[in-house]
Coordinates of C-alpha atoms and ligand atoms in Angstrom, one line a residue:
M1 CA 40.0 42.1 -11.9
K2 CA 37.2 40.8 -14.0
I3 CA 34.0 40.9 -12.0
V4 CA 30.4 39.9 -12.7
I5 CA 27.7 41.2 -10.4
I6 CA 24.3 39.4 -10.5
G7 CA 21.6 41.9 -9.6
S8 CA 21.7 45.7 -10.2
G9 CA 19.6 47.0 -7.3
Y10 CA 21.1 49.5 -4.8
V11 CA 23.8 47.1 -3.6
G12 CA 24.7 45.5 -6.9
L13 CA 24.8 48.6 -9.0
T14 CA 26.6 50.8 -6.4
T15 CA 29.2 48.2 -5.7
G16 CA 29.7 47.5 -9.4
V17 CA 30.0 51.2 -10.4
C18 CA 32.5 51.8 -7.5
L19 CA 34.6 48.8 -8.3
A20 CA 34.6 49.8 -12.0
Y21 CA 35.7 53.3 -11.0
L22 CA 38.6 51.7 -9.0
G23 CA 39.8 50.1 -12.2
N24 CA 38.1 46.7 -12.4
R25 CA 36.2 45.4 -15.4
V26 CA 32.7 44.9 -14.2
T27 CA 29.7 43.3 -15.9
L28 CA 26.3 43.8 -14.3
L29 CA 23.9 41.0 -15.1
D30 CA 20.2 41.6 -14.4
P31 CA 17.2 39.8 -16.1
D32 CA 15.2 43.0 -16.0
T33 CA 15.7 44.1 -19.7
R34 CA 14.3 47.5 -19.1
K35 CA 16.7 48.2 -16.3
I36 CA 19.6 47.0 -18.4
E37 CA 18.5 49.2 -21.4
Q38 CA 18.4 52.2 -19.1
L39 CA 21.8 51.5 -17.7
Q40 CA 23.2 51.1 -21.2
K41 CA 22.0 54.6 -21.8
G42 CA 23.7 55.8 -18.7
I43 CA 20.5 56.2 -16.7
V44 CA 20.5 55.0 -13.0
P45 CA 17.0 53.4 -12.4
F46 CA 16.7 54.8 -8.8
Y47 CA 17.6 58.0 -7.0
E48 CA 21.1 57.9 -5.4
P49 CA 23.1 61.2 -5.2
G50 CA 26.3 61.1 -7.3
L51 CA 25.9 57.6 -8.7
T52 CA 25.1 58.7 -12.2
E53 CA 28.3 60.9 -12.3
I54 CA 30.5 58.0 -11.1
L55 CA 28.8 55.6 -13.5
H56 CA 29.6 57.9 -16.5
K57 CA 33.2 58.3 -15.3
A58 CA 33.6 54.6 -15.1
S59 CA 31.7 53.7 -18.2
N60 CA 34.7 52.3 -20.1
N61 CA 34.9 49.6 -17.4
L62 CA 31.2 48.8 -17.2
E63 CA 29.1 46.4 -19.2
Y64 CA 25.4 45.5 -18.8
I65 CA 23.8 42.2 -19.8
D66 CA 20.3 40.9 -19.3
G67 CA 20.9 37.2 -19.5
W68 CA 23.3 34.4 -18.9
D69 CA 24.3 33.8 -22.5
D70 CA 27.1 36.4 -22.4
F71 CA 28.2 35.4 -18.9
D72 CA 32.0 35.2 -18.8
T73 CA 32.9 32.1 -16.8
M74 CA 36.5 33.1 -16.6
S75 CA 35.8 36.0 -14.3
D76 CA 37.9 36.4 -11.1
I77 CA 34.9 37.2 -9.0
V78 CA 31.1 36.7 -9.3
M79 CA 29.1 38.7 -6.8
I80 CA 25.5 37.7 -5.9
A81 CA 23.6 40.9 -5.1
V82 CA 20.0 39.8 -5.7
G83 CA 17.0 40.5 -3.5
T84 CA 16.2 38.3 -0.5
P85 CA 12.7 39.7 0.4
P86 CA 10.9 38.6 3.5
K87 CA 8.2 36.0 3.4
S88 CA 5.1 36.5 5.6
T89 CA 6.8 34.5 8.4
G90 CA 9.9 36.8 8.4
E91 CA 12.0 34.1 6.8
A92 CA 14.3 35.5 4.0
D93 CA 13.2 34.2 0.6
L94 CA 16.3 32.7 -1.0
S95 CA 14.7 31.6 -4.2
I96 CA 16.6 34.1 -6.4
V97 CA 19.9 33.2 -4.7
E98 CA 19.1 29.5 -5.4
E99 CA 18.3 30.2 -9.0
V100 CA 21.6 32.1 -9.4
A101 CA 23.6 29.4 -7.8
G102 CA 22.0 26.8 -10.1
S103 CA 22.8 29.0 -13.1
L104 CA 26.5 29.3 -12.0
G105 CA 26.7 25.5 -11.6
A106 CA 25.3 25.1 -15.1
R107 CA 28.0 27.4 -16.6
I108 CA 31.3 27.4 -14.7
T109 CA 33.8 25.4 -16.7
E110 CA 36.6 23.0 -15.7
A111 CA 39.2 25.8 -16.3
A112 CA 37.3 28.5 -14.4
N113 CA 37.9 29.3 -10.8
P114 CA 35.9 32.4 -9.8
I115 CA 35.3 33.4 -6.2
I116 CA 31.6 33.5 -5.7
V117 CA 30.7 36.2 -3.2
N118 CA 27.4 36.6 -1.4
K119 CA 26.8 40.4 -1.2
S120 CA 23.1 40.0 -0.4
T121 CA 22.0 39.8 3.2
V122 CA 21.4 36.1 3.7
P123 CA 20.7 33.7 6.5
I124 CA 23.5 32.0 8.4
G125 CA 24.8 29.1 6.4
T126 CA 24.0 30.5 3.0
A127 CA 27.6 30.5 1.8
A128 CA 27.9 26.7 2.4
W129 CA 24.4 26.2 0.9
V130 CA 25.3 28.1 -2.3
K131 CA 28.6 26.1 -2.5
N132 CA 26.6 22.8 -2.4
I133 CA 24.2 23.9 -5.1
V134 CA 26.9 25.0 -7.4
E135 CA 29.0 21.9 -6.9
Q136 CA 26.0 19.6 -7.3
N137 CA 25.2 21.2 -10.6
L138 CA 28.9 21.0 -11.7
R139 CA 28.9 17.2 -10.8
R140 CA 25.9 16.7 -13.0
R141 CA 28.0 18.1 -15.9
G142 CA 30.8 15.7 -14.9
I143 CA 33.0 18.4 -13.3
N144 CA 34.2 17.4 -9.9
K145 CA 35.7 20.4 -8.3
A146 CA 35.3 22.6 -5.2
V147 CA 34.2 26.2 -5.7
H148 CA 35.1 29.1 -3.4
V149 CA 32.1 30.8 -1.9
A150 CA 32.6 33.8 0.3
S151 CA 30.4 36.1 2.4
N152 CA 31.2 39.8 2.0
P153 CA 28.2 41.8 3.4
E154 CA 27.4 45.3 2.3
F155 CA 27.1 48.1 5.0
L156 CA 26.1 51.0 2.7
R157 CA 23.2 53.3 3.5
E158 CA 20.8 54.4 0.9
G159 CA 21.3 58.1 0.1
E160 CA 24.9 57.9 1.3
A161 CA 25.8 54.9 -0.8
L162 CA 28.9 56.4 -2.5
A163 CA 30.4 57.8 0.7
D164 CA 29.8 54.5 2.5
T165 CA 31.4 52.5 -0.4
F166 CA 34.4 54.7 -0.9
Y167 CA 35.0 55.4 2.8
P168 CA 33.9 52.3 4.7
D169 CA 34.7 51.8 8.3
R170 CA 35.2 48.1 7.8
I171 CA 35.2 45.5 5.1
V172 CA 34.2 42.1 6.3
I173 CA 35.3 39.1 4.3
G174 CA 34.1 35.6 5.3
V175 CA 36.1 32.9 3.5
S176 CA 36.8 29.2 3.9
S177 CA 40.0 29.2 1.8
Q178 CA 43.2 31.2 1.8
F179 CA 43.0 31.8 -1.9
A180 CA 39.5 33.4 -1.7
G181 CA 40.7 35.6 1.2
E182 CA 43.7 36.8 -0.8
V183 CA 41.7 37.6 -3.9
L184 CA 39.1 39.6 -2.0
C185 CA 41.8 41.5 0.1
A186 CA 43.5 42.4 -3.2
L187 CA 40.2 43.6 -4.6
Y188 CA 39.6 46.0 -1.7
Q189 CA 43.3 47.1 -1.4
P190 CA 42.6 50.6 -3.0
L191 CA 39.9 51.2 -0.4
A192 CA 42.1 50.0 2.4
E193 CA 44.8 52.4 1.2
Q194 CA 42.3 55.0 0.2
A195 CA 44.3 55.2 -3.0
F196 CA 41.9 56.9 -5.4
E197 CA 40.6 60.3 -6.3
L198 CA 36.9 61.0 -6.7
P199 CA 35.8 63.2 -9.6
Y200 CA 33.8 65.4 -7.2
R201 CA 33.4 65.8 -3.5
V202 CA 31.9 62.9 -1.7
S203 CA 32.1 63.7 1.9
R204 CA 33.6 61.2 4.3
P205 CA 30.8 60.2 6.7
A206 CA 31.0 62.0 10.0
G207 CA 33.0 60.0 12.6
S208 CA 34.1 57.4 10.0
K209 CA 37.4 55.5 10.4
S210 CA 40.3 56.0 8.0
P211 CA 41.8 53.7 6.8
P212 CA 39.1 51.1 7.1
T213 CA 39.7 47.7 8.8
I214 CA 39.6 44.7 6.6
M215 CA 38.4 41.8 8.7
V216 CA 38.9 38.3 7.4
T217 CA 36.8 35.7 9.2
T218 CA 34.7 32.6 8.5
P219 CA 31.6 32.8 6.3
T220 CA 29.3 32.1 9.3
N221 CA 30.8 35.0 11.3
S222 CA 30.6 37.3 8.4
E223 CA 26.9 36.4 7.8
L224 CA 26.3 37.0 11.5
I225 CA 28.1 40.3 11.5
K226 CA 25.7 41.7 9.0
Y227 CA 22.5 40.7 10.9
V228 CA 23.9 41.6 14.3
A229 CA 25.0 45.1 13.0
N230 CA 21.6 45.9 11.6
S231 CA 19.8 44.5 14.7
F232 CA 22.0 46.6 17.0
L233 CA 21.2 49.8 15.0
A234 CA 17.5 49.0 15.0
V235 CA 17.6 48.4 18.8
K236 CA 19.6 51.6 19.3
I237 CA 16.9 53.7 17.4
S238 CA 14.1 52.0 19.3
F239 CA 15.9 52.5 22.6
I240 CA 16.2 56.3 22.1
N241 CA 12.5 56.3 20.9
E242 CA 11.4 54.5 24.0
F243 CA 13.2 57.1 26.1
A244 CA 11.9 59.9 23.9
N245 CA 8.4 59.0 25.0
F246 CA 9.5 58.7 28.6
T247 CA 11.4 62.0 28.4
E248 CA 8.4 63.8 27.0
R249 CA 6.2 62.7 29.9
M250 CA 8.9 63.9 32.3
G251 CA 9.0 67.3 30.7
G252 CA 12.6 66.9 29.4
D253 CA 14.1 67.2 25.9
I254 CA 15.4 64.1 24.2
L255 CA 17.8 66.1 22.0
E256 CA 19.6 67.2 25.2
V257 CA 19.4 63.7 26.7
A258 CA 20.8 62.1 23.5
K259 CA 23.6 64.6 23.4
G260 CA 24.4 63.9 27.0
I261 CA 24.6 60.2 26.7
G262 CA 26.3 60.3 23.3
L263 CA 29.2 62.1 24.8
D264 CA 30.1 58.8 26.5
P265 CA 32.3 57.0 23.9
R266 CA 30.9 53.7 25.0
I267 CA 27.5 54.9 23.7
G268 CA 28.5 57.3 20.9
P269 CA 26.4 60.1 19.4
R270 CA 25.2 58.4 16.2
F271 CA 21.9 56.7 15.5
L272 CA 20.3 58.4 18.6
N273 CA 17.9 60.6 16.6
A274 CA 14.5 60.1 18.1
G275 CA 11.4 60.4 16.0
I276 CA 8.9 58.3 14.1
G277 CA 11.4 55.4 13.8
W278 CA 13.1 53.4 11.2
G279 CA 11.8 52.3 7.8
G280 CA 13.5 51.1 4.7
S281 CA 14.2 47.7 3.2
C282 CA 16.8 46.5 5.8
F283 CA 16.0 46.9 9.5
G284 CA 12.5 45.5 9.4
K285 CA 13.5 42.6 7.1
D286 CA 16.7 41.7 8.9
T287 CA 15.3 41.8 12.4
G288 CA 12.3 39.7 11.2
S289 CA 14.7 37.2 9.6
V290 CA 16.8 36.9 12.8
I291 CA 13.6 36.3 14.9
F292 CA 12.5 33.6 12.4
T293 CA 15.9 31.9 12.5
G294 CA 15.9 32.2 16.3
E295 CA 12.6 30.4 16.5
Q296 CA 14.0 27.6 14.3
Y297 CA 16.8 27.1 16.8
D298 CA 14.8 27.6 20.0
C299 CA 16.4 30.9 20.7
E300 CA 13.8 33.6 21.5
M301 CA 15.0 37.1 20.4
Q302 CA 13.1 39.1 23.0
L303 CA 15.0 42.4 22.6
L304 CA 14.5 42.4 18.8
R305 CA 10.7 41.8 19.2
A306 CA 10.5 44.7 21.6
A307 CA 12.5 46.9 19.3
I308 CA 10.1 46.2 16.4
D309 CA 7.0 46.9 18.6
V310 CA 8.5 50.2 19.8
N311 CA 9.3 51.1 16.2
Y312 CA 5.8 50.7 14.8
R313 CA 4.3 52.3 17.9
Q314 CA 6.1 55.5 17.0
R315 CA 4.1 55.7 13.8
E316 CA 0.8 55.4 15.8
L317 CA 2.0 58.1 18.2
V318 CA 1.7 60.6 15.3
I319 CA -2.0 60.0 15.1
K320 CA -2.3 60.2 18.9
K321 CA -0.6 63.6 18.9
L322 CA -2.8 64.8 16.1
K323 CA -5.9 63.7 18.1
T324 CA -4.6 65.4 21.2
H325 CA -4.4 68.7 19.4
L326 CA -7.2 68.5 16.9
R327 CA -9.6 66.0 18.6
A328 CA -11.6 64.3 15.8
L329 CA -9.5 63.8 12.6
R330 CA -12.5 63.2 10.4
G331 CA -12.8 66.0 7.8
R332 CA -9.4 67.5 8.8
T333 CA -6.7 68.1 6.2
I334 CA -3.3 66.7 7.2
G335 CA -0.1 67.4 5.2
M336 CA 2.7 64.9 4.9
L337 CA 6.0 66.8 4.5
G338 CA 8.1 64.0 3.0
L339 CA 7.3 60.4 2.1
A340 CA 10.6 58.5 1.6
F341 CA 11.8 56.5 4.5
K342 CA 14.8 58.8 4.7
P343 CA 16.2 61.8 2.8
N344 CA 18.2 61.4 -0.5
T345 CA 16.2 58.4 -1.7
D346 CA 12.9 57.7 -3.4
D347 CA 12.7 54.4 -1.6
L348 CA 9.3 53.9 0.2
R349 CA 9.8 50.3 1.4
D350 CA 8.4 50.2 5.0
A351 CA 8.4 54.0 5.1
P352 CA 6.6 55.4 8.2
A353 CA 4.7 57.7 5.8
L354 CA 2.8 54.8 4.4
D355 CA 1.4 53.6 7.8
I356 CA 0.7 57.2 8.9
I357 CA -1.3 57.8 5.7
R358 CA -3.2 54.5 6.0
L359 CA -4.1 55.4 9.6
L360 CA -5.2 58.9 8.6
N361 CA -7.3 57.4 5.8
Q362 CA -9.0 55.2 8.3
E363 CA -9.7 58.2 10.5
G364 CA -11.4 59.9 7.6
A365 CA -8.8 62.7 7.3
H366 CA -8.0 64.2 4.0
V367 CA -4.2 63.6 3.3
K368 CA -2.0 65.8 1.2
A369 CA 1.7 65.0 0.5
Y370 CA 4.8 66.5 -0.8
D371 CA 8.2 64.9 -1.3
P372 CA 10.9 66.3 -3.6
V373 CA 11.6 62.9 -5.2
A374 CA 9.4 60.1 -3.9
M375 CA 5.9 61.2 -5.1
N376 CA 6.0 59.3 -8.4
A377 CA 7.1 56.1 -6.7
C378 CA 4.3 56.5 -4.1
R379 CA 1.7 57.2 -6.7
T380 CA 2.6 54.2 -8.8
Q381 CA 3.6 51.7 -6.1
Y382 CA 0.8 52.4 -3.5
P383 CA -2.2 53.4 -5.6
S384 CA -4.6 52.5 -2.8
L385 CA -3.4 55.3 -0.5
Q386 CA -5.8 58.2 -0.6
T387 CA -3.5 61.1 -1.0
E388 CA -3.5 64.4 -2.8
Y389 CA 0.0 64.9 -4.2
C390 CA 1.2 68.6 -4.2
A391 CA 3.7 70.0 -6.6
T392 CA 5.4 72.2 -4.0
A393 CA 5.7 72.5 -0.2
E394 CA 3.7 75.8 -0.5
K395 CA 0.7 74.0 -2.0
L396 CA 1.0 71.3 0.7
F397 CA 0.5 73.8 3.6
E398 CA -2.6 75.3 1.9
G399 CA -5.6 74.7 4.2
C400 CA -4.0 72.1 6.4
H401 CA -5.1 71.6 10.0
A402 CA -1.7 70.1 10.7
V403 CA 1.5 69.3 8.8
V404 CA 3.6 66.2 9.8
L405 CA 7.3 66.4 8.9
V406 CA 8.0 62.7 8.0
T407 CA 11.3 62.9 6.1
E408 CA 14.1 65.3 7.0
W409 CA 15.0 66.5 3.5
R410 CA 17.5 69.3 3.6
E411 CA 15.1 71.7 1.8
F412 CA 12.6 71.3 4.6
L413 CA 15.0 72.9 7.0
N414 CA 14.9 76.2 5.0
L415 CA 11.2 76.5 4.1
P416 CA 9.6 80.0 4.7
Y417 CA 7.6 78.7 7.7
P418 CA 6.2 82.0 8.9
E419 CA 4.7 82.6 5.4
L420 CA 3.6 78.9 5.1
G421 CA 1.9 79.1 8.4
K422 CA -0.5 81.8 7.1
R423 CA -1.8 79.3 4.5
M424 CA -2.8 76.8 7.1
A425 CA -6.3 76.4 8.7
V426 CA -4.5 75.5 12.0
Q427 CA -0.8 76.2 12.5
L428 CA 0.1 72.8 14.0
I429 CA 3.4 71.1 13.1
I430 CA 4.3 67.6 14.2
D431 CA 8.0 67.3 13.7
G432 CA 8.5 63.5 13.3
R433 CA 12.3 63.9 12.9
N434 CA 13.0 66.7 15.5
V435 CA 14.8 68.7 12.8
L436 CA 12.8 72.0 13.2
A437 CA 13.6 72.2 16.9
G438 CA 15.8 75.3 16.6
H439 CA 13.4 77.2 14.3
R440 CA 11.4 78.9 17.1
L441 CA 8.3 78.2 15.1
H442 CA 6.1 79.2 18.0
E443 CA 7.2 82.8 17.4
S444 CA 5.3 82.8 14.1
G445 CA 2.2 81.4 15.7
F446 CA 2.8 77.6 15.3
H447 CA 2.0 74.9 17.8
Y448 CA 5.2 73.0 17.4
C449 CA 5.3 69.4 18.6
G450 CA 8.4 67.2 18.3
V451 CA 9.0 63.7 19.6
G452 CA 10.4 63.5 23.1
R453 CA 10.7 67.2 23.4
R454 CA 9.9 69.5 26.2
D455 CA 6.4 70.8 26.6
E456 CA 5.5 73.3 23.9
R457 CA 4.3 75.7 26.7
W458 CA 8.0 76.1 27.5
E459 CA 8.6 77.1 23.8
K460 CA 5.8 79.6 24.1
G461 CA 7.3 81.1 27.2
Y462 CA 4.3 80.1 29.5
L463 CA 6.7 78.1 31.7
S464 CA 10.3 78.5 32.4
P465 CA 12.5 75.5 32.3
V466 CA 12.9 75.8 36.1
E467 CA 9.2 75.5 36.6
L468 CA 9.2 72.4 34.4
V469 CA 12.0 70.8 36.3
L470 CA 10.1 71.5 39.5
Ligands
UGA501 C1 20.9 50.4 6.9 C2 22.2 50.4 7.6 O1 22.5 51.7 8.2 C3 23.4 50.1 6.6 O2 24.6 50.0 7.3 C4 23.1 48.8 6.0 O3 24.1 48.5 5.0 C5 21.7 48.9 5.3 O4 20.7 49.2 6.3 C6 21.4 47.5 4.7 O5 21.3 46.5 5.4 O6 21.4 47.4 3.4 P1 19.6 52.2 5.4 O7 18.4 51.3 5.7 O8 19.9 52.5 4.0 O9 20.9 51.5 6.0 O10 19.4 53.6 6.1 P2 19.8 54.2 7.6 O11 20.5 55.4 7.4 O12 20.4 53.1 8.4 O13 18.3 54.5 8.1 C7 17.3 53.5 8.4 C8 16.1 54.1 9.0 O14 16.4 54.5 10.4 C9 15.6 55.4 8.4 O15 14.2 55.4 8.3 C10 16.1 56.5 9.3 O16 15.2 57.7 9.3 C11 16.0 55.8 10.7 N1 16.9 56.4 11.7 C12 18.2 56.4 11.5 C13 16.3 56.9 12.8 O17 15.0 57.0 13.0 N2 17.1 57.5 13.8 C14 18.5 57.5 13.7 O18 19.1 57.9 14.6 C15 19.0 56.9 12.5

């Protein structure tokens, strides 16, 4: 099919590259000329493992344009994948979507019949709203016709974007015409049949479903599914974090508790990793947008409000833990092991690291940071953070009174901790992602402190688990 994708951020670019790889002719349209120039040279403007390789493989099917002049109105599908950032009220800002809908209405010809697809996460009713804008603009040009606008939300995770796109659990298509449903089902047929071969190994996500379900529903349900899915995941993480704090007080271990409850298929083991909570561009924005919409319709979203509170409290808990061990933080040196909101990305949007650094700055602590890919982004996007960026993990540990593991990069699992500990002023590690739990760091002299984990005295052998249970 001939597809135009408006917006070449994470969602637009990944979707475009993957659809091109599957044999479609894809044009990516983005007004950011610099980004388009980079893409034309084969450079992906953000960090996403494997995307560059697939982009090169699919390059014959890919075209990049930075304006509407070359827009092909005879395309089969036009996907809107532009940003919908939150306003200060939590409301999603739809101004870019509105602009795109206006541009489409100013260009679609009498003969053209593209399916317009909302890929961006947008408030309920946006498919109908976009349809109105496009049709109004067409009428102004004397074209009286109905356009097809569908909702087809994206469920990919940053850092796992290729695996999630090629091996999705489900594809949700919200349409109000049979024609639109048929075209979109045909588009995704290769994914439904898993009829493709990848140039190198992209692992199927653990526990994913094969083949995926293609669900065809109304645009409203489809728009809801996206928000409800992200809200559920956000609540699930805050739920385990709430119990992490409870478990810690009770002298238990949240890793064992999560394993135990996750064995129940009604609960499931995924997204039960306790720690410093969620970050990123989606959960905070989407939960905020749902709360805002709820307020407009007299529907208080209490559970979501609580989930948000719990999430941001987890960041403050890091400071509390540091204070418990080090007392005053003024003049102390604290190392941030990781900055990105999760591994395999350089994305810092709503990253817990940012709040933790801000709080440490306020306390008068000296902050050092190391992240394998996100340091440049942090330096340029958040210049007001007072941070000493370190070239290596080894340099980070030098002179620290504590190191906080913020992002669970794979390389952090295999650092030479006993050696690094010797470089520290105080051997204290706050493991914000509970990934060093099995490393027996106490044996090399560390005070190890996870989130929701049994008392460190147990690790040190001062107490037996039996004593703790008693
Ligand atoms: C999330 C959803 O997982 C995707 O399905 C969705 O498509 C995407 O938002 C979106 O709406 O665009 P993403 O934000 O990229 O994806 O990353 P996740 O893997 O979901 O992680 C989000 C945050 O939750 C990270 O900070 C991660 O560290 C944290 N997390 C995740 C936990 O604290 N505990 C967990 O058990 C899982």
